[in-house]
Coordinates of C-alpha atoms and ligand atoms in Angstrom, one line a residue:
M1 CA 4.7 8.0 3.8
R2 CA 7.3 8.3 1.1
R3 CA 7.3 8.7 -2.6
G4 CA 9.4 5.8 -4.2
P5 CA 12.3 7.4 -6.1
R6 CA 12.2 4.6 -8.7
T7 CA 8.5 4.6 -9.5
G8 CA 7.0 7.7 -8.0
L9 CA 4.5 5.5 -6.3
F10 CA 3.6 6.2 -2.7
C11 CA 4.8 3.8 0.0
I12 CA 3.0 4.0 3.3
V13 CA 4.0 2.3 6.6
A14 CA 1.7 2.6 9.6
V15 CA 3.2 1.7 13.0
H16 CA 0.4 1.3 15.5
S17 CA 2.2 -0.2 18.4
T18 CA 5.7 -1.4 19.4
V19 CA 4.8 -2.0 23.0
R20 CA 5.2 -5.9 22.7
G21 CA 7.9 -5.9 20.0
P22 CA 8.6 -4.6 16.5
S23 CA 5.4 -3.8 14.6
L24 CA 4.7 -6.6 12.1
G25 CA 2.1 -6.6 9.3
G26 CA 2.0 -7.4 5.7
C27 CA 2.7 -5.2 2.7
R28 CA -0.5 -4.7 0.7
M29 CA 0.0 -3.7 -3.0
W30 CA -3.4 -2.3 -4.0
T31 CA -5.3 0.3 -5.9
Y32 CA -7.0 3.1 -4.0
D33 CA -9.1 6.1 -5.1
D34 CA -6.7 8.4 -3.4
N35 CA -3.9 8.5 -0.9
R36 CA -6.1 9.3 2.0
A37 CA -8.0 6.1 1.5
A38 CA -4.7 4.2 1.4
I39 CA -3.5 5.9 4.6
R40 CA -6.8 5.1 6.4
D41 CA -6.5 1.5 5.3
A42 CA -2.9 1.2 6.6
L43 CA -3.9 2.8 9.9
R44 CA -6.9 0.5 10.4
L45 CA -5.0 -2.6 9.4
S46 CA -2.0 -1.8 11.6
E47 CA -4.3 -1.4 14.7
G48 CA -5.9 -4.8 13.9
M49 CA -2.4 -6.4 13.8
T50 CA -1.6 -5.0 17.3
Y51 CA -4.7 -6.8 18.8
K52 CA -4.1 -10.0 16.8
S53 CA -0.5 -10.4 18.0
A54 CA -1.3 -9.2 21.6
V55 CA -4.1 -11.7 22.0
A56 CA -1.9 -14.5 20.7
G57 CA 0.8 -13.5 23.2
L58 CA 3.4 -12.8 20.5
P59 CA 6.4 -10.5 21.1
L60 CA 5.2 -8.3 18.2
G61 CA 3.4 -5.0 17.8
G62 CA 1.1 -4.0 15.0
G63 CA 2.0 -2.4 11.7
K64 CA 1.1 -2.5 8.1
G65 CA 2.5 -1.4 4.8
V66 CA 0.9 -0.2 1.6
I67 CA 2.2 0.4 -1.9
V68 CA -0.4 2.6 -3.6
L69 CA -1.1 1.6 -7.2
H70 CA -2.8 3.9 -9.7
P71 CA -6.2 2.8 -10.9
G72 CA -6.1 1.2 -14.3
K73 CA -2.3 1.1 -14.5
P74 CA -1.1 -2.4 -13.6
L75 CA 2.7 -2.7 -13.2
D76 CA 4.9 -4.6 -15.6
A77 CA 7.5 -7.0 -14.1
K78 CA 10.2 -4.3 -14.1
R79 CA 8.2 -1.6 -12.5
R80 CA 6.8 -4.0 -9.9
R81 CA 10.3 -5.0 -8.9
A82 CA 11.2 -1.2 -8.6
A83 CA 8.1 -0.6 -6.5
L84 CA 9.1 -3.4 -4.1
L85 CA 12.6 -2.0 -3.8
D86 CA 11.2 1.5 -3.1
F87 CA 9.0 0.0 -0.4
G88 CA 12.0 -2.0 1.1
E89 CA 14.0 1.2 1.3
T90 CA 11.1 2.9 3.2
V91 CA 11.0 0.0 5.6
E92 CA 14.8 0.2 6.1
R93 CA 14.5 3.9 7.1
L94 CA 12.3 2.9 10.0
G95 CA 15.2 1.1 11.6
G96 CA 13.3 -2.1 12.6
S97 CA 10.3 -0.5 14.3
Y98 CA 8.3 -2.1 11.4
V99 CA 8.9 -5.6 9.9
T100 CA 7.1 -6.4 6.7
A101 CA 5.6 -9.6 5.4
E102 CA 3.3 -10.7 2.5
D103 CA -0.3 -9.6 2.3
V104 CA -3.0 -9.1 -0.4
G105 CA -1.1 -8.3 -3.7
T106 CA 2.3 -9.5 -2.5
S107 CA 3.9 -13.0 -2.3
T108 CA 6.8 -14.9 -0.7
R109 CA 8.7 -14.2 -3.9
D110 CA 8.1 -10.5 -3.5
M111 CA 9.6 -10.6 0.0
T112 CA 12.9 -11.8 -1.5
V113 CA 13.0 -8.6 -3.6
I114 CA 12.1 -6.4 -0.7
A115 CA 14.9 -8.2 1.3
K116 CA 17.5 -6.6 -1.2
A117 CA 16.6 -3.2 0.3
T118 CA 16.0 -4.1 4.0
S119 CA 16.7 -6.8 6.6
H120 CA 13.4 -6.0 8.3
V121 CA 11.4 -8.5 6.3
S122 CA 9.7 -11.8 7.3
G123 CA 7.8 -14.5 5.5
L124 CA 10.8 -15.3 3.2
S125 CA 10.7 -18.7 1.5
R126 CA 11.9 -21.7 3.5
R127 CA 14.9 -22.0 1.2
A128 CA 15.9 -18.5 2.1
G129 CA 15.7 -19.4 5.8
G130 CA 12.2 -17.9 6.4
S131 CA 8.9 -19.4 7.5
G132 CA 7.5 -19.6 4.0
D133 CA 3.8 -19.7 3.0
P134 CA 1.7 -18.8 6.1
S135 CA -1.5 -20.4 4.8
P136 CA -0.9 -24.0 6.1
Y137 CA -0.4 -22.6 9.6
T138 CA -3.4 -20.3 9.3
A139 CA -5.4 -23.4 8.3
L140 CA -4.1 -25.5 11.2
G141 CA -4.9 -22.6 13.7
V142 CA -8.4 -22.5 12.3
L143 CA -8.8 -26.3 12.9
H144 CA -7.8 -25.8 16.5
A145 CA -10.3 -22.9 16.8
I146 CA -13.0 -25.1 15.3
E147 CA -12.2 -27.9 17.8
A148 CA -12.3 -25.4 20.8
T149 CA -15.6 -24.0 19.5
V150 CA -17.2 -27.4 18.9
E151 CA -16.1 -28.5 22.4
R152 CA -17.9 -25.5 23.9
A153 CA -21.0 -25.8 21.8
F154 CA -21.4 -29.6 22.0
D155 CA -19.3 -30.7 25.0
S156 CA -16.9 -32.7 22.9
A157 CA -14.1 -31.5 20.7
S158 CA -14.4 -34.5 18.3
L159 CA -15.2 -33.5 14.7
R160 CA -16.1 -37.0 13.7
G161 CA -19.6 -36.9 12.1
R162 CA -20.0 -33.2 12.7
T163 CA -21.5 -31.3 9.7
I164 CA -19.4 -28.3 8.8
A165 CA -19.8 -25.7 6.0
V166 CA -16.7 -24.1 4.6
V167 CA -17.2 -21.0 2.5
G168 CA -14.2 -20.1 0.3
L169 CA -11.8 -22.7 -0.8
G170 CA -8.7 -20.6 -1.3
H171 CA -5.2 -21.0 0.2
V172 CA -6.6 -21.3 3.7
G173 CA -10.2 -22.7 3.1
L174 CA -9.2 -25.7 1.0
R175 CA -6.6 -26.7 3.6
V176 CA -9.1 -26.3 6.4
A177 CA -11.5 -28.5 4.4
R178 CA -8.9 -31.2 4.0
L179 CA -8.0 -31.2 7.7
L180 CA -11.7 -31.4 8.6
A181 CA -12.3 -34.3 6.1
K182 CA -9.4 -36.1 7.7
A183 CA -10.9 -35.6 11.1
G184 CA -14.1 -37.3 9.9
A185 CA -16.4 -34.2 9.5
R186 CA -19.2 -34.2 6.9
L187 CA -18.6 -31.2 4.7
V188 CA -20.7 -28.7 2.7
V189 CA -18.4 -26.4 0.7
A190 CA -18.8 -23.4 -1.6
D191 CA -16.7 -21.0 -3.6
I192 CA -17.6 -18.4 -6.3
D193 CA -14.9 -20.1 -8.4
P194 CA -16.4 -23.2 -10.1
T195 CA -13.0 -24.7 -10.7
K196 CA -12.8 -25.5 -7.0
R197 CA -15.7 -28.0 -7.4
D198 CA -13.4 -31.0 -8.5
E199 CA -11.3 -30.6 -5.4
A200 CA -14.4 -30.5 -3.2
E201 CA -15.6 -33.7 -4.7
R202 CA -12.3 -35.4 -4.1
L203 CA -12.8 -34.6 -0.4
G204 CA -16.2 -36.2 -0.5
A205 CA -17.8 -32.8 0.3
R206 CA -21.2 -31.6 -0.9
W207 CA -20.8 -28.6 -3.3
T208 CA -23.3 -25.8 -3.0
T209 CA -23.6 -22.0 -3.6
P210 CA -22.0 -19.6 -1.2
A211 CA -25.4 -18.1 -0.3
K212 CA -26.8 -21.6 0.6
A213 CA -23.6 -22.6 2.5
M214 CA -23.9 -19.5 4.7
I215 CA -27.3 -20.5 5.9
A216 CA -26.9 -24.3 5.8
A217 CA -28.2 -26.2 8.9
V218 CA -24.8 -27.4 10.1
D219 CA -22.9 -27.8 13.3
V220 CA -20.3 -25.2 12.4
L221 CA -20.0 -22.5 9.8
V222 CA -16.4 -21.7 8.6
P223 CA -16.1 -18.5 6.7
C224 CA -12.8 -18.5 4.7
A225 CA -13.5 -15.9 2.0
L226 CA -14.2 -12.2 2.4
G227 CA -14.9 -10.1 5.4
G228 CA -18.2 -8.4 6.4
V229 CA -20.2 -11.7 6.0
L230 CA -21.9 -11.4 9.4
D231 CA -24.3 -8.5 9.6
H232 CA -27.8 -7.6 10.8
E233 CA -29.3 -9.3 7.8
S234 CA -27.3 -12.5 7.6
V235 CA -27.1 -13.4 11.3
P236 CA -30.9 -13.9 11.8
Q237 CA -30.8 -16.3 8.9
L238 CA -28.0 -18.5 10.3
Q239 CA -28.9 -22.1 11.1
T240 CA -25.8 -23.0 12.9
P241 CA -24.9 -22.7 16.6
A242 CA -21.2 -22.0 15.9
V243 CA -19.0 -19.9 13.6
A244 CA -15.2 -20.2 13.4
G245 CA -13.2 -19.4 10.3
A246 CA -10.2 -17.7 8.7
A247 CA -11.8 -14.7 7.0
N248 CA -10.6 -11.3 8.4
N249 CA -13.1 -8.8 9.7
Q250 CA -16.1 -11.2 9.5
L251 CA -18.4 -8.8 11.5
A252 CA -19.8 -5.9 9.4
A253 CA -19.8 -3.9 12.7
S254 CA -18.8 -4.8 16.2
D255 CA -22.4 -4.8 17.5
V256 CA -23.0 -7.9 15.4
A257 CA -21.1 -9.8 18.2
D258 CA -24.1 -8.9 20.5
L259 CA -26.6 -10.1 17.9
L260 CA -24.8 -13.4 17.5
R261 CA -24.8 -13.9 21.3
E262 CA -28.5 -13.0 21.6
R263 CA -29.3 -15.6 18.9
G264 CA -27.2 -18.3 20.7
V265 CA -24.5 -18.5 18.1
L266 CA -21.0 -19.0 19.5
W267 CA -18.5 -16.9 17.4
A268 CA -14.8 -17.4 17.4
P269 CA -13.3 -13.9 17.0
D270 CA -11.6 -13.9 13.6
F271 CA -8.4 -12.3 14.8
V272 CA -7.9 -15.1 17.3
A273 CA -8.9 -18.0 15.0
N274 CA -6.8 -16.9 12.0
A275 CA -3.6 -16.0 13.9
G276 CA -1.8 -19.2 12.8
G277 CA 0.1 -17.4 10.0
I278 CA 1.5 -14.7 12.3
V279 CA 2.3 -17.2 15.0
N280 CA 4.3 -19.1 12.4
I281 CA 6.1 -15.9 11.3
A282 CA 6.9 -15.0 14.9
V283 CA 9.0 -18.2 15.2
E284 CA 11.4 -16.5 12.7
L285 CA 12.3 -14.1 15.6
D286 CA 13.4 -17.0 18.0
P287 CA 17.1 -16.7 18.8
E288 CA 17.6 -20.2 17.4
G289 CA 15.9 -19.3 14.1
Y290 CA 12.8 -20.8 12.4
D291 CA 11.7 -24.3 13.0
P292 CA 8.4 -25.8 11.6
D293 CA 7.9 -28.2 14.5
R294 CA 8.0 -25.3 17.0
A295 CA 5.6 -23.4 14.8
T296 CA 3.2 -26.3 14.7
A297 CA 3.3 -26.6 18.5
R298 CA 2.7 -22.9 19.0
V299 CA -0.2 -22.8 16.6
A300 CA -2.0 -25.3 18.8
G301 CA -2.0 -22.5 21.5
I302 CA -4.8 -20.8 19.5
G303 CA -7.2 -23.5 20.8
D304 CA -6.2 -22.8 24.4
T305 CA -6.4 -19.0 23.9
L306 CA -10.0 -19.4 22.5
R307 CA -11.0 -21.7 25.4
R308 CA -9.8 -19.0 27.8
I309 CA -11.8 -16.3 25.9
Y310 CA -15.0 -18.4 25.9
D311 CA -14.5 -18.9 29.7
D312 CA -13.9 -15.2 30.3
A313 CA -16.9 -14.3 28.2
H314 CA -19.1 -16.8 30.1
T315 CA -17.9 -15.5 33.5
A316 CA -18.4 -11.8 32.6
G317 CA -21.7 -12.4 30.7
T318 CA -20.3 -10.8 27.6
T319 CA -19.4 -11.7 24.0
P320 CA -16.2 -13.5 22.9
L321 CA -15.3 -10.3 21.0
T322 CA -15.3 -8.3 24.2
A323 CA -13.4 -11.0 26.1
A324 CA -10.8 -11.2 23.3
M325 CA -10.3 -7.5 23.2
A326 CA -9.9 -7.4 27.0
L327 CA -7.3 -10.2 26.8
A328 CA -5.4 -8.3 24.1
E329 CA -5.5 -5.1 26.2
S330 CA -4.4 -6.8 29.3
N331 CA -1.4 -8.3 27.4
L332 CA -0.6 -4.9 26.0
R333 CA -0.8 -3.3 29.5
R334 CA 1.5 -6.0 31.0
A335 CA 4.1 -5.3 28.3
Ligands
NAD401 P1 -7.6 -16.7 -1.2 O1 -7.7 -15.5 -2.1 O2 -6.5 -17.7 -1.5 O3 -9.0 -17.5 -1.2 C1 -10.2 -16.9 -1.1 C2 -11.2 -17.8 -1.8 O4 -12.5 -17.3 -1.5 C3 -11.0 -17.9 -3.3 O5 -11.1 -19.3 -3.7 C4 -12.2 -17.1 -3.8 O6 -12.7 -17.6 -5.1 C5 -13.2 -17.4 -2.7 N1 -14.3 -16.4 -2.7 C6 -14.2 -15.0 -2.9 N2 -15.4 -14.4 -2.7 C7 -16.2 -15.4 -2.3 C8 -17.6 -15.4 -1.9 N3 -18.3 -14.3 -1.9 N4 -18.2 -16.6 -1.6 C9 -17.4 -17.7 -1.6 N5 -16.1 -17.8 -2.0 C10 -15.5 -16.6 -2.3 O7 -7.4 -16.1 0.3 P2 -6.8 -16.9 1.5 O8 -5.4 -16.6 1.7 O9 -7.3 -18.3 1.5 O10 -7.6 -16.1 2.7 C11 -8.9 -16.3 3.0 C12 -9.4 -15.4 4.1 O11 -8.6 -15.6 5.3 C13 -9.2 -13.9 3.8 O12 -10.2 -13.2 4.4 C14 -7.9 -13.6 4.5 O13 -7.8 -12.2 4.8 C15 -7.9 -14.4 5.7 N6 -6.6 -14.7 6.2 C16 -5.7 -15.4 5.5 C17 -4.5 -15.8 6.0 C18 -3.4 -16.5 5.2 O14 -2.5 -17.1 5.8 N7 -3.6 -16.7 3.9 C19 -4.2 -15.4 7.3 C20 -5.1 -14.7 8.1 C21 -6.3 -14.4 7.5

C-alpha cells in the first residue's frame, strides 16, 4: 500500500500467488468507505484471480490493484492521469511480481497512461501491441461454457432452438446474445437500462424485466450483470435446468452450489466460464507476442475445462464448484 505522491490517493496492490507465474489482475478505481474496506477488496479479488488463472491452466498467479477514491470527490482529467501514474509507479516497485490490467473504473486507454510508469501492464490497445478489449473473448468463452453445459444437460451441444435468457446486455452480455442468436437460440433478454431494448429487438430477442428473465422457463439462464444473483431465495424460484454466464461471484455464498445441485440445476462455475478475458491477456506473455487467432483457439479450451469439471463432479458426487476448486488446487500444487 502506498500513498501516491502526485495525488495523495492510496494505491493498493495485493499479490495472492505467484506460484504459476506473475500475479495478474485488474486495477479497480473505486470509492470505499475507508482504506480497510479497500484492502479487504484487493485481497479477496486477488485470491479469486489465483483460482481463475489456475483452473484455466494459465502461467499466471493472482493479484489485484486498487486506487482508492474519496467518496463524493470525482477526479478531473488531470488528477485522474496523476492517479494512474501514481499507481503505475507502485506497480513498478514490485518488480514484475504483479502485472496490472483494466478492471471496474479503468479502461484500455488508462493502461496506456499506467504504461508510462511501468512495463508491468497488460491489456493495452491492439495498436499499442496489446490484447485490447477483453470483452469479446470473455463472451466467446461464455459461449463455449454454454455449449458444454447444454451438452451435459440435454445430451447435445447444439444451441439451435434452445431457449436462453441473458440478463445484462453490457460489454459481455450483448456479445453473448449476438453469438447465441447466430447459433440459432431463441432469446429472452433483460437489462435495467431501457436503451438496450432496441439492440435486443434487432437480435429478434424477447425483451423482459430482469426479475422475470431470472425465473423464466428456459433451457439456460445466462447471468451477465452483477454478482450475488444466486442465493437461497432466488434458486428455489429458478425454472431452468442450467446456468452459465459471465457475471463474477454469482453465488451469494458457496453453499448455494449445494442448493443448485439438490434442485437439479447444472451451474457452470463463473470463474471458469468467464475466463476468456484473462486467457486472451495471457497470450500477450507468449514469447512470439500477442496473436488474436491463438487467443481465439485458447478460449475454446474453456469448454473442455468445464466438461472435465462436470465429469469430475459426477464421479465424485459433488458440485461443479467443488470440482473446479479441486482442479485449481491441483494445478497450483503441480506448479
Ligand atoms: P457492463 O457494465 O458493460 O455491463 C453490465 C450490464 O448489466 C449493463 O448493461 C447494466 O445496465 C446491466 N445491469 C446492471 N444491473 C443489472 C440488473 N440488476 N439486472 C439486469 N441488468 C443489469 O459489464 P461487463 O463488462 O459486460 O461485465 C458483466 C459481468 O461480467 C460483470 O459481473 C463482470 O464482472 C463480469 N466479467 C466481465 C469480463 C469482461 O471481459 N468485461 C470478464 C470477466 C467477468
